[in-house]
Short mmCIF file of N, CA and C and ligand atoms in Angstrom, two decimals:
data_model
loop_
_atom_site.label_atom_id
_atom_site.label_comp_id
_atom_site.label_asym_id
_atom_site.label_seq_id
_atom_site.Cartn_x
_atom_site.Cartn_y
_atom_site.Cartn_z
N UNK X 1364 27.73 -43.08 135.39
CA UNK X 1364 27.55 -41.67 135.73
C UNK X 1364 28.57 -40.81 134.98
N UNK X 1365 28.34 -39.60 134.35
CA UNK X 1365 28.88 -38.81 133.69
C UNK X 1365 29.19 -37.35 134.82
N UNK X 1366 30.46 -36.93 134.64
CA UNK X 1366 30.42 -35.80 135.13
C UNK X 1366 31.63 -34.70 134.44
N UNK X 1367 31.51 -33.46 134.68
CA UNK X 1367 31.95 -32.50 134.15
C UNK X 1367 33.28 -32.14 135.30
N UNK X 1368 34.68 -31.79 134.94
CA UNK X 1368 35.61 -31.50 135.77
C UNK X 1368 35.98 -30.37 134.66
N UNK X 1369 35.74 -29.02 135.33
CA UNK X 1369 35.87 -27.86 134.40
C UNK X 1369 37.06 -27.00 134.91
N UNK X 1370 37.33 -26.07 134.19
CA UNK X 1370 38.69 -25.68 134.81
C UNK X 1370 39.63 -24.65 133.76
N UNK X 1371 40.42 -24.01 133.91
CA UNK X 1371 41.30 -23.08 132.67
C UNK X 1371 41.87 -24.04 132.20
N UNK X 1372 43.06 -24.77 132.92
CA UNK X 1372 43.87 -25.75 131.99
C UNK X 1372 45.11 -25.07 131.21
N UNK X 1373 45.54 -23.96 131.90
CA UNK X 1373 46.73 -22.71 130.95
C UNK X 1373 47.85 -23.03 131.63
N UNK X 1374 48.64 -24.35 131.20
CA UNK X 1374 48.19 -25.36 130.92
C UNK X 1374 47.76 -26.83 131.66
N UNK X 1375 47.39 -27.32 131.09
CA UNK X 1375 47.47 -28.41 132.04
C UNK X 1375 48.61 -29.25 132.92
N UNK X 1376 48.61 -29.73 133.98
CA UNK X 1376 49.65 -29.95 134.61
C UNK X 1376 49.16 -31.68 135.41
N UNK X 1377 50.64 -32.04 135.96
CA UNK X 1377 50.16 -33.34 136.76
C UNK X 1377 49.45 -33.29 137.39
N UNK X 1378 48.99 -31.95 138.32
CA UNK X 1378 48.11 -32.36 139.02
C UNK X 1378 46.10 -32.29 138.89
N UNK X 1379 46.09 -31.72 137.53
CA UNK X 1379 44.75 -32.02 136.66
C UNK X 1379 44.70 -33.27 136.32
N UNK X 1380 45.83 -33.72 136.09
CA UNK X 1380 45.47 -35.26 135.31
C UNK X 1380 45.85 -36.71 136.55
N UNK X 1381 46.15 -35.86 137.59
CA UNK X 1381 46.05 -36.89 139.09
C UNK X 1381 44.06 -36.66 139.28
N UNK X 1382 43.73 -36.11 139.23
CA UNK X 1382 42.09 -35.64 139.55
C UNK X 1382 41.68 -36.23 138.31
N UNK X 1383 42.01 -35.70 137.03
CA UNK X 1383 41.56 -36.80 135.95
C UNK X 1383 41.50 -38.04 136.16
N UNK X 1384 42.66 -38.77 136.48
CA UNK X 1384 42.89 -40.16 136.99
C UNK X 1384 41.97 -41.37 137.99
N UNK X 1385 41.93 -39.77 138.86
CA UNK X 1385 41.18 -40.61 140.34
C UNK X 1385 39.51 -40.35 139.51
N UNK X 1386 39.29 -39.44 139.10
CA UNK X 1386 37.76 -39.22 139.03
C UNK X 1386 37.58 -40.08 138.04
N UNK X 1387 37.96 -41.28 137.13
CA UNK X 1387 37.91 -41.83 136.09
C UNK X 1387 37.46 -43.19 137.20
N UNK X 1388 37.90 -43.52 138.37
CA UNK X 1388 37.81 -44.90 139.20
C UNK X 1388 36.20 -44.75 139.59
N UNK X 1389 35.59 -42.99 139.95
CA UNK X 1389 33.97 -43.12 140.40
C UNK X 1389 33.21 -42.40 139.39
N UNK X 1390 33.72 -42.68 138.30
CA UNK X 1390 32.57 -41.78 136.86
C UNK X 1390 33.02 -43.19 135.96
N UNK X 1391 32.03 -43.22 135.07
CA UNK X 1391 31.67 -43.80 133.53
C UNK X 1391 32.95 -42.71 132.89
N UNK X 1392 32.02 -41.18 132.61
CA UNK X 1392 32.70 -40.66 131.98
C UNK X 1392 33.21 -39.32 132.12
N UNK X 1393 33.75 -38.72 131.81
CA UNK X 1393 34.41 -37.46 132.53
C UNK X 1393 34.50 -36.48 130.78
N UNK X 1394 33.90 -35.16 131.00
CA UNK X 1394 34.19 -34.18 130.12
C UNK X 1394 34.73 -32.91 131.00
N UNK X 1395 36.42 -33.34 130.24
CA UNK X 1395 36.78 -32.16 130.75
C UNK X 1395 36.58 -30.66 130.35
N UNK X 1396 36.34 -29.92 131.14
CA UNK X 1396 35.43 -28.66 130.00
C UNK X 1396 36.63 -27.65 130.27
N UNK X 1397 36.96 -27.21 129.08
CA UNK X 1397 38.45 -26.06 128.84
C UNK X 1397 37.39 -24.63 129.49
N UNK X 1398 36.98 -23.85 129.96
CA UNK X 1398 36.23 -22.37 130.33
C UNK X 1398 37.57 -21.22 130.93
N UNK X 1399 36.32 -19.91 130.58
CA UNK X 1399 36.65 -18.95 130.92
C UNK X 1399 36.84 -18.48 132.70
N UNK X 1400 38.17 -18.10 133.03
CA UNK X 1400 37.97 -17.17 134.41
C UNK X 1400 38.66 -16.29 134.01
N UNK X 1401 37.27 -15.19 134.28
CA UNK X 1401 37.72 -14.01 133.73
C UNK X 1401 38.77 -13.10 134.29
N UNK X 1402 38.94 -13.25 135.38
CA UNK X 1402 40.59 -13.02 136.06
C UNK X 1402 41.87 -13.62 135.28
N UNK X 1403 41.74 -14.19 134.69
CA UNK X 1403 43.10 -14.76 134.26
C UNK X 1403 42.89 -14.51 132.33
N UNK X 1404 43.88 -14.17 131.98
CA UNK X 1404 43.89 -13.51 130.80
C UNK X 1404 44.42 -14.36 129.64
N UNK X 1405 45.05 -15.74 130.17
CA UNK X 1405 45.15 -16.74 129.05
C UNK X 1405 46.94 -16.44 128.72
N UNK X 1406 47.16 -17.61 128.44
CA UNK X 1406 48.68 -17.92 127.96
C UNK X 1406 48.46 -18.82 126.58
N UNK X 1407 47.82 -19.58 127.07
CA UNK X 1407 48.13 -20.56 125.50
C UNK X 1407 46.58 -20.54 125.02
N UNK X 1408 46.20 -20.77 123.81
CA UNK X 1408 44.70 -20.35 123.18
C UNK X 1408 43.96 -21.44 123.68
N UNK X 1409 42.69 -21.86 123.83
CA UNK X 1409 41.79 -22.36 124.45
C UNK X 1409 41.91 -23.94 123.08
N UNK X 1410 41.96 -23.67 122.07
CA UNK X 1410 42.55 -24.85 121.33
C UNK X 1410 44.01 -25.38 121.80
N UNK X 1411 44.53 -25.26 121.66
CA UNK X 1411 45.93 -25.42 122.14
C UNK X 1411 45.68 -25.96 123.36
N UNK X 1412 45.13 -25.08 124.48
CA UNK X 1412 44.71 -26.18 125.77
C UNK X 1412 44.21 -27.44 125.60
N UNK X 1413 43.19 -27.29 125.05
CA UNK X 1413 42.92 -28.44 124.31
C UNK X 1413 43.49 -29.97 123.54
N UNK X 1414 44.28 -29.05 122.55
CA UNK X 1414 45.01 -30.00 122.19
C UNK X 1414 46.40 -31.02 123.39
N UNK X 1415 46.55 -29.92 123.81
CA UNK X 1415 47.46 -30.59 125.14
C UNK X 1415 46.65 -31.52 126.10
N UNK X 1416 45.57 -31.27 126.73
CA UNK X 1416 45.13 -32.12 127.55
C UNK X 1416 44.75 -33.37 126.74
N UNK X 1417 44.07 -33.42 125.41
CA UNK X 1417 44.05 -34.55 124.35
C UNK X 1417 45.31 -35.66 124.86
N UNK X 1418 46.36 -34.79 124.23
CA UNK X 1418 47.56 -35.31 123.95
C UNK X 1418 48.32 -35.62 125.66
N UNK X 1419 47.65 -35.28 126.54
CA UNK X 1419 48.16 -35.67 127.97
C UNK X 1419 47.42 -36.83 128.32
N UNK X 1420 46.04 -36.95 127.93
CA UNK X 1420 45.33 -37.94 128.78
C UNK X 1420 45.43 -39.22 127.86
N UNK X 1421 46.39 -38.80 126.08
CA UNK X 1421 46.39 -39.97 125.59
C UNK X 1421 47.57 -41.05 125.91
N UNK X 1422 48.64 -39.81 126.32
CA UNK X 1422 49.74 -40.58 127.02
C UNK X 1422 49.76 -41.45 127.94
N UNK X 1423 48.91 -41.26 128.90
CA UNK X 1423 48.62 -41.85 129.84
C UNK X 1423 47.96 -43.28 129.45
N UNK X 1424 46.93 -43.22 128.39
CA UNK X 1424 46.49 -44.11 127.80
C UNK X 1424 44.93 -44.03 128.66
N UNK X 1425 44.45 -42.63 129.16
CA UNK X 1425 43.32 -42.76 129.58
C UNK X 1425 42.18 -42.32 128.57
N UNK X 1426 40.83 -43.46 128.56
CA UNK X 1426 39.85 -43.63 127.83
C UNK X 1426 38.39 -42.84 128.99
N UNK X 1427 37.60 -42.66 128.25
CA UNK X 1427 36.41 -42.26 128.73
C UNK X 1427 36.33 -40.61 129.13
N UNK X 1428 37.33 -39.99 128.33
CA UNK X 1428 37.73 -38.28 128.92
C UNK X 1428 37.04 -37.62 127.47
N UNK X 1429 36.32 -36.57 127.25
CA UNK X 1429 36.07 -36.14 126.29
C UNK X 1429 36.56 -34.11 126.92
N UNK X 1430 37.13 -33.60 125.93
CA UNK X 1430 37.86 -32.49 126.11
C UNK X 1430 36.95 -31.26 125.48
N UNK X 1431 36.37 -30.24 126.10
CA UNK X 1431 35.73 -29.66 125.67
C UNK X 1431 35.97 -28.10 125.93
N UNK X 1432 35.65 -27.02 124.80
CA UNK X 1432 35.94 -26.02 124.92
C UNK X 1432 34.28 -25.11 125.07
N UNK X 1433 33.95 -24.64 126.77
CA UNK X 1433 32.90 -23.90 126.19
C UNK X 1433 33.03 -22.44 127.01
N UNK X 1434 32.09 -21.59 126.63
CA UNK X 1434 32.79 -20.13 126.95
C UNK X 1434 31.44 -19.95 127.89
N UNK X 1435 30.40 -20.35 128.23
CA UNK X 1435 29.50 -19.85 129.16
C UNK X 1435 29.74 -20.09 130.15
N UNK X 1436 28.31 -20.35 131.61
CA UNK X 1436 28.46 -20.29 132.71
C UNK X 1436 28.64 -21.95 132.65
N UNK X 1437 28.78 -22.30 133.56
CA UNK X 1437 29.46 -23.72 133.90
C UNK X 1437 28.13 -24.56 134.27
N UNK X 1438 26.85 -24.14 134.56
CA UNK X 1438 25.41 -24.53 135.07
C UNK X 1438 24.81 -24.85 133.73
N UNK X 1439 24.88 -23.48 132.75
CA UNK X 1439 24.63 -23.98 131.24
C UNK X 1439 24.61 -25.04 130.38
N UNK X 1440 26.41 -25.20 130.95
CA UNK X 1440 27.08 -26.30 130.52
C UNK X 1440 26.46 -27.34 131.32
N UNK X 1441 26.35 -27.86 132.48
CA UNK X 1441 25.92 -28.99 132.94
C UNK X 1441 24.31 -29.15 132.15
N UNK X 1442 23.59 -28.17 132.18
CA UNK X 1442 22.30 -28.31 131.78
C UNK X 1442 22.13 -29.14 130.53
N UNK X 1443 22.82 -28.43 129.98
CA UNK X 1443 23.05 -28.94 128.19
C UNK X 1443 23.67 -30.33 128.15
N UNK X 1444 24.34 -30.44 128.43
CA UNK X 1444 25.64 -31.89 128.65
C UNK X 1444 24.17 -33.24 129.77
N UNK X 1445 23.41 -32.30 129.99
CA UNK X 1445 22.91 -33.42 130.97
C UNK X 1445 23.73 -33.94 131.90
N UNK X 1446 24.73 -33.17 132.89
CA UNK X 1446 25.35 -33.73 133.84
C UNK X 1446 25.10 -33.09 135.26
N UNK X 1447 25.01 -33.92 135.95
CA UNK X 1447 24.69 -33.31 137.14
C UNK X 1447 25.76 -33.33 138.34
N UNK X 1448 27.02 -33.58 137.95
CA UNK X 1448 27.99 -33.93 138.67
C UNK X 1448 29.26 -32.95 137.91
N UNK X 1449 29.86 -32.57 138.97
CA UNK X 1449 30.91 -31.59 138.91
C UNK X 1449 32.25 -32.39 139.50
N UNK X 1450 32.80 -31.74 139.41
CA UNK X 1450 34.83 -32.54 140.04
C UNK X 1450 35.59 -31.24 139.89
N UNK X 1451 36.17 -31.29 141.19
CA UNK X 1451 36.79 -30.23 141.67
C UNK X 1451 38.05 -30.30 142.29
N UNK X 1452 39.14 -29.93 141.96
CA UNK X 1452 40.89 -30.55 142.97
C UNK X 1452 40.59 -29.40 143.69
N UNK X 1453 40.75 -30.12 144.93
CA UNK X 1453 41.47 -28.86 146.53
C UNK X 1453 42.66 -28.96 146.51
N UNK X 1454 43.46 -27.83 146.62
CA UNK X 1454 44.86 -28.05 147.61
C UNK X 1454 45.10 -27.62 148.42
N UNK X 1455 44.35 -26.83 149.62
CA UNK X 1455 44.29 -26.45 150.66
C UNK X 1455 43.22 -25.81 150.74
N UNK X 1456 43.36 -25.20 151.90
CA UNK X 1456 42.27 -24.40 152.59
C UNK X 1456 41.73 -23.47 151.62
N UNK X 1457 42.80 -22.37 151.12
CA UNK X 1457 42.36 -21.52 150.40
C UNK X 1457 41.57 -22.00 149.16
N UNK X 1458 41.71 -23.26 148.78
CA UNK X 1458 40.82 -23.73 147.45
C UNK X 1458 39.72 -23.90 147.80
N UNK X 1459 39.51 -25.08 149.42
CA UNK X 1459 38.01 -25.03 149.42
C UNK X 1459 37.40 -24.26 150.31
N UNK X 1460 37.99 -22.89 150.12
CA UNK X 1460 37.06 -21.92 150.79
C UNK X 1460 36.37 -21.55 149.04
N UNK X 1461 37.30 -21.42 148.06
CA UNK X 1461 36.65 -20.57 147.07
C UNK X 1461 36.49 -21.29 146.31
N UNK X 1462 36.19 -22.74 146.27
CA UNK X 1462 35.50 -23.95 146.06
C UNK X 1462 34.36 -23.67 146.59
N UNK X 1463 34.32 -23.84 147.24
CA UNK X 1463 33.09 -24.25 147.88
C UNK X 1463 31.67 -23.18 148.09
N UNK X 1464 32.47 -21.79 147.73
CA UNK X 1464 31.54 -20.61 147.23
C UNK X 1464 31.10 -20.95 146.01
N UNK X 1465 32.16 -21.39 145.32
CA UNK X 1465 31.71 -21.61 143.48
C UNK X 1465 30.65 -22.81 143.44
N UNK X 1466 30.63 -24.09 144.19
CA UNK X 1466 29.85 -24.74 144.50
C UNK X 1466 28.33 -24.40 144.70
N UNK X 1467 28.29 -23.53 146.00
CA UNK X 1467 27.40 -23.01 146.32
C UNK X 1467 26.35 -22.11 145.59
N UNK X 1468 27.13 -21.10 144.81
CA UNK X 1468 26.79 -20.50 143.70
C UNK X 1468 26.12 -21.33 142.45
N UNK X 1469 26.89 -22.69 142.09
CA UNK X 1469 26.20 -22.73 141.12
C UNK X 1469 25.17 -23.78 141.14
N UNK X 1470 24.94 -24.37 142.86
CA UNK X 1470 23.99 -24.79 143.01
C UNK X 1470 22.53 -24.10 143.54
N UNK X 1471 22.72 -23.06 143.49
CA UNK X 1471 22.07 -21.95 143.68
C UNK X 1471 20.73 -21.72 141.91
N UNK X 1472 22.11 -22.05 141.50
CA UNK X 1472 21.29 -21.57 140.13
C UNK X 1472 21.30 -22.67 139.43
N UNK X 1473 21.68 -23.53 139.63
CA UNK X 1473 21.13 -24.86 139.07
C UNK X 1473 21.04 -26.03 140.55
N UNK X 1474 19.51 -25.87 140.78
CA UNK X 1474 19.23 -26.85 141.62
C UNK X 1474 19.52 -28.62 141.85
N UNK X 1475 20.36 -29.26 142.87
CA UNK X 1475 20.47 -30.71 142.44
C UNK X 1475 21.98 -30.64 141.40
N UNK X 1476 22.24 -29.84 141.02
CA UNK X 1476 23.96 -29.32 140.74
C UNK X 1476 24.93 -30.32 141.73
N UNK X 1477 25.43 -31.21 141.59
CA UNK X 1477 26.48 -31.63 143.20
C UNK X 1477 27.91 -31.05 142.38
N UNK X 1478 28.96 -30.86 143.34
CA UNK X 1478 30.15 -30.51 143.43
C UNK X 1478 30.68 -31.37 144.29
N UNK X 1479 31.81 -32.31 143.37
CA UNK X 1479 32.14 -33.21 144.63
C UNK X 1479 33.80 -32.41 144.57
N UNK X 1480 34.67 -33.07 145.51
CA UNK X 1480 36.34 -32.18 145.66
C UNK X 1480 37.16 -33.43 146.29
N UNK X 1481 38.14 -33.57 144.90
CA UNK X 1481 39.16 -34.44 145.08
C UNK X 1481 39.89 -33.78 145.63
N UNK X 1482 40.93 -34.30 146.84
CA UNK X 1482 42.29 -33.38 147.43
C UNK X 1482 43.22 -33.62 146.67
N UNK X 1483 43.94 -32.75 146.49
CA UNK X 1483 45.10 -33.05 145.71
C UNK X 1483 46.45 -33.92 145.94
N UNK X 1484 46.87 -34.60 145.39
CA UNK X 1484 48.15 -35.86 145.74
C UNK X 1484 48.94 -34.75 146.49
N UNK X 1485 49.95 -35.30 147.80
CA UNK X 1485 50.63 -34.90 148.17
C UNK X 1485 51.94 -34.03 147.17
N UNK X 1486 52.25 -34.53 146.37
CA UNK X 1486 53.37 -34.07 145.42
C UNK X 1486 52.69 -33.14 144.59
N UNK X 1487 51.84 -32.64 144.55
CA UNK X 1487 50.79 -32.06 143.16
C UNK X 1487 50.02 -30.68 143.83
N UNK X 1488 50.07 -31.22 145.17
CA UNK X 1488 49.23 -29.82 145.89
C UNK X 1488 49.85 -28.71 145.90
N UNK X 1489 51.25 -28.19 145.92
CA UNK X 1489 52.32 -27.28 145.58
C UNK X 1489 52.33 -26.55 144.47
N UNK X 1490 51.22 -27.00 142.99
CA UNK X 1490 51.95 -26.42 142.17
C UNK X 1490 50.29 -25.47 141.35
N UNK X 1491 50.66 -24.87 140.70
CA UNK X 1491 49.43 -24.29 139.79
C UNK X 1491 50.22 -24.06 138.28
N UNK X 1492 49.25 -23.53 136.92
CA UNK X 1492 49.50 -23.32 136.31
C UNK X 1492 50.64 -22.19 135.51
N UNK X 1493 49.83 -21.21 137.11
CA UNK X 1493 50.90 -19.91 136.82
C UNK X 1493 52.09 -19.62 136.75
N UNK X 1494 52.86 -21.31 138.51
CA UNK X 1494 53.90 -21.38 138.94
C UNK X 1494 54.40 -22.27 137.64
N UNK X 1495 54.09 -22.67 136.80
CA UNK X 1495 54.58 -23.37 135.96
C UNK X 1495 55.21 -22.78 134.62
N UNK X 1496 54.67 -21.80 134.05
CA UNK X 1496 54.20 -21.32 133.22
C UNK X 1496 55.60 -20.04 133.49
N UNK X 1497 55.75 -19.56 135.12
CA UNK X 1497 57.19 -18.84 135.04
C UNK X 1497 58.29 -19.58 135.08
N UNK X 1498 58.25 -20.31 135.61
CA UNK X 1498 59.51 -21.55 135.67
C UNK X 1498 59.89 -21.54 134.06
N UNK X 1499 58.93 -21.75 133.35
CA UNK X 1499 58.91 -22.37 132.24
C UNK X 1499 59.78 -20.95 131.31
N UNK X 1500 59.36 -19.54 131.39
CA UNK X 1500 59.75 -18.69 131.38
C UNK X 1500 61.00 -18.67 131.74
N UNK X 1501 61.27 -18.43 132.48
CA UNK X 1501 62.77 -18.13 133.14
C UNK X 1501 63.52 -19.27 133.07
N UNK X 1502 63.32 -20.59 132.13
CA UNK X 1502 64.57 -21.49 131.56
C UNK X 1502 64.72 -22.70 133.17
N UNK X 1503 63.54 -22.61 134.09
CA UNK X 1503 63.75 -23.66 134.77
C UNK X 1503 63.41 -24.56 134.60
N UNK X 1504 63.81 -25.94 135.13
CA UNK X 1504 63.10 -27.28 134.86
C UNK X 1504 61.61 -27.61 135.35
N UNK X 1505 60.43 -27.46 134.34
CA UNK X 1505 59.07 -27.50 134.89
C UNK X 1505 58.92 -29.64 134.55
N UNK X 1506 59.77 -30.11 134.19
CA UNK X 1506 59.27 -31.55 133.98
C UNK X 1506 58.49 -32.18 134.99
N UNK X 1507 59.31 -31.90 136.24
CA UNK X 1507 58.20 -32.36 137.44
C UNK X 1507 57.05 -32.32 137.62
N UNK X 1508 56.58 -31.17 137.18
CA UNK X 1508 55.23 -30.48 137.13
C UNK X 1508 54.50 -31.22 135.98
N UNK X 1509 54.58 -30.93 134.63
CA UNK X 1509 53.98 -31.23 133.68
C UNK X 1509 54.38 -33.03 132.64
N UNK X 1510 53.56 -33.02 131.67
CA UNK X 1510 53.81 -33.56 130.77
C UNK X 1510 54.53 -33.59 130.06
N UNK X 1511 54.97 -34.31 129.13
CA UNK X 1511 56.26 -34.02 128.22
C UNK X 1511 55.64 -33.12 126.98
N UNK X 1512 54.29 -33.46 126.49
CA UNK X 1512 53.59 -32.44 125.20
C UNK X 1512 53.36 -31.03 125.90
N UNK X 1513 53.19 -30.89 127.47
CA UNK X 1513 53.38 -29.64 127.79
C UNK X 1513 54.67 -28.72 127.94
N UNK X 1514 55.59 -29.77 128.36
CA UNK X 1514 56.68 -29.00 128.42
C UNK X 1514 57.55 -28.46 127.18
N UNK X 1515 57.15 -29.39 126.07
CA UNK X 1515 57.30 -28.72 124.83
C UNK X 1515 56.81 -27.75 124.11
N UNK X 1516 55.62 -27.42 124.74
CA UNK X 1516 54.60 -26.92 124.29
C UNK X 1516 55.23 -25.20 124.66
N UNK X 1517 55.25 -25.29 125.89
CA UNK X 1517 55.85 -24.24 126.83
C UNK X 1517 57.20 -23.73 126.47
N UNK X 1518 58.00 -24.61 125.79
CA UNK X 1518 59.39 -23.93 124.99
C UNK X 1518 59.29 -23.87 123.66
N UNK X 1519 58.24 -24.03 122.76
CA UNK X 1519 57.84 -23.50 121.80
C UNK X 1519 57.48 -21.69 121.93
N UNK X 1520 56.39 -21.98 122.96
CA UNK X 1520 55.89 -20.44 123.42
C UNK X 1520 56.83 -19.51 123.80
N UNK X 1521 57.94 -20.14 124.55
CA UNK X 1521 58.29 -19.24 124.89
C UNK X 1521 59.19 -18.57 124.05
N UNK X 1522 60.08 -19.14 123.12
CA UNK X 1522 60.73 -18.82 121.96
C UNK X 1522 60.18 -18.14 120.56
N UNK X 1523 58.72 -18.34 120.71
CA UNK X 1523 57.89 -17.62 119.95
C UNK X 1523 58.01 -15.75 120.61
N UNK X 1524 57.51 -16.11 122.08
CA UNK X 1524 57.70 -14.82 123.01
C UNK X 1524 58.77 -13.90 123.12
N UNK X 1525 59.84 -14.40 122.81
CA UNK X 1525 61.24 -13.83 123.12
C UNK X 1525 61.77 -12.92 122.01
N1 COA J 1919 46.86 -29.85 141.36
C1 COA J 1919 47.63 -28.82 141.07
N2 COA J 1919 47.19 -27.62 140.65
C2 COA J 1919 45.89 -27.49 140.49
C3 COA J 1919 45.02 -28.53 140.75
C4 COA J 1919 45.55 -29.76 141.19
N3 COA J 1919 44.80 -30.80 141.48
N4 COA J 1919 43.78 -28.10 140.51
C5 COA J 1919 43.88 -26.83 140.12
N5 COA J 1919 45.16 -26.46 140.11
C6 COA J 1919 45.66 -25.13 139.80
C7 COA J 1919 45.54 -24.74 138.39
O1 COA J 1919 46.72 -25.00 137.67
C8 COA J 1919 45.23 -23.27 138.47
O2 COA J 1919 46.40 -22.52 138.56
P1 COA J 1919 46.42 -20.96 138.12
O3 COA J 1919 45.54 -20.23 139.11
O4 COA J 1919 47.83 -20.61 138.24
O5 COA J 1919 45.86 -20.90 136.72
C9 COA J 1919 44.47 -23.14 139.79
O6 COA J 1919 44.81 -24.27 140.53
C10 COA J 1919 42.98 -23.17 139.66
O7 COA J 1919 42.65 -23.42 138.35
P2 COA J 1919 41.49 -24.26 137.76
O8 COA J 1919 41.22 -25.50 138.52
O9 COA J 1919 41.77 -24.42 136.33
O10 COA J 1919 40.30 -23.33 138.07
P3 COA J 1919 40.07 -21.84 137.65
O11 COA J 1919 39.86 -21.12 138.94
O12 COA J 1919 41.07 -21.31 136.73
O13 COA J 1919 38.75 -22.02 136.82
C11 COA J 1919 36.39 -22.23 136.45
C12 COA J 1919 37.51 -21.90 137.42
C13 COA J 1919 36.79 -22.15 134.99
C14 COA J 1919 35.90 -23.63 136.76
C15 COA J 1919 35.31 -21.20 136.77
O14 COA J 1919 35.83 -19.90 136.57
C16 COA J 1919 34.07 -21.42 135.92
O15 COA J 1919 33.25 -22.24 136.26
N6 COA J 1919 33.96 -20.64 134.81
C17 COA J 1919 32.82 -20.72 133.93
C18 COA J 1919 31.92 -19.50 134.14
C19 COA J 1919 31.08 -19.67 135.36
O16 COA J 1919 30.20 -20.52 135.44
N7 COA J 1919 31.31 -18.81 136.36
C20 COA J 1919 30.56 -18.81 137.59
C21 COA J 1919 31.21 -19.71 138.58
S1 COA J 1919 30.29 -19.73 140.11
#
């Protein structure tokens, strides 16, 4: 079984690649799809995301992940990809309330659509991209959080920024 775990990824962090991890034990294969939310205005370029999650899931030494950049609706994407399976991290309430709308929604418009929702590891449910991304800013230690190609990645940027 093939399924799609879609997501911003600005940038990727441990706890995408804990959901990468686990969803790799009940899928064949997993395409992670880099997309647009149009609320969030982007930090690092949608290649660059890219290239980081590459370079995260190779560290790990995980096989069967294909990394993909697409800019439409996420139903499109399943249509096209032929997947009928979605993957989703919760970390609380507030996720799968607006999980589970996005779910709803896009089984709405693509019928037979499933949305399944990994919870997030205890250590991993705490954090998001954004909280990372200021840490990373303001000269704190984000290692906990991320990868080592991210955290480099992130003091490149930010010295570019400054
Ligand atoms: N552990 C830790 N943090 C996690 C996590 C986990 N397991 N899972 C998600 N997060 C964090 C992310 O870092 C991110 O942090 P941020 O808000 O600071 O950026 C946040 O939780 C949620 O991000 P993400 O999982 O990447 O989702 P998103 O809300 O940014 O992206 C899309 C949602 C891209 C899947 C959605 O907008 C989409 O489907 N877009 C395509 C267009 C479309 O079809 N729209 C209609 C949808 S109904």
């Amino acid at each position: 079984m093939k399924a799609i775990y879609p997501g911003s990824f600005d940038p990727v962090t441990k706890g995408h690649l804990d959901i990468i991890l686990r969803s790799l034990a009940v899928v064949d294969e997993l395409l992670v799809a880099i997309m647009d939310n149009p609320a969030k205005p982007g930090f690092f370029t949608a290649g660059e995301r890219k290239k980081l999650l590459e370079t995260a899931c190779a560290e790990l030494g995980l096989e069967r992940v294909k990394v993909i950049i697409d800019r439409g609706l996420l139903v499109d994407l399943a249509r096209k990809k032929k997947v009928g399976l979605i993957i989703r991290g919760v970390r609380n309430t507030a996720d799968l309330d607006s999980e589970s709308a996005m779910a709803r929604a896009n089984r709405r418009m693509h019928p037979g659509l499933e949305t399944i929702f990994l919870p997030a590891s205890g250590d991993t449910a705490d954090i998001s991209s954004t909280l990372i991304r200021q840490i990373a800013a303001l000269g704190g230690d984000a290692s906990h959080f991320v990868p080592p190609c991210v955290l480099e990645a992130l003091r490149l940027k930010n010295t570019e920024n400054n």
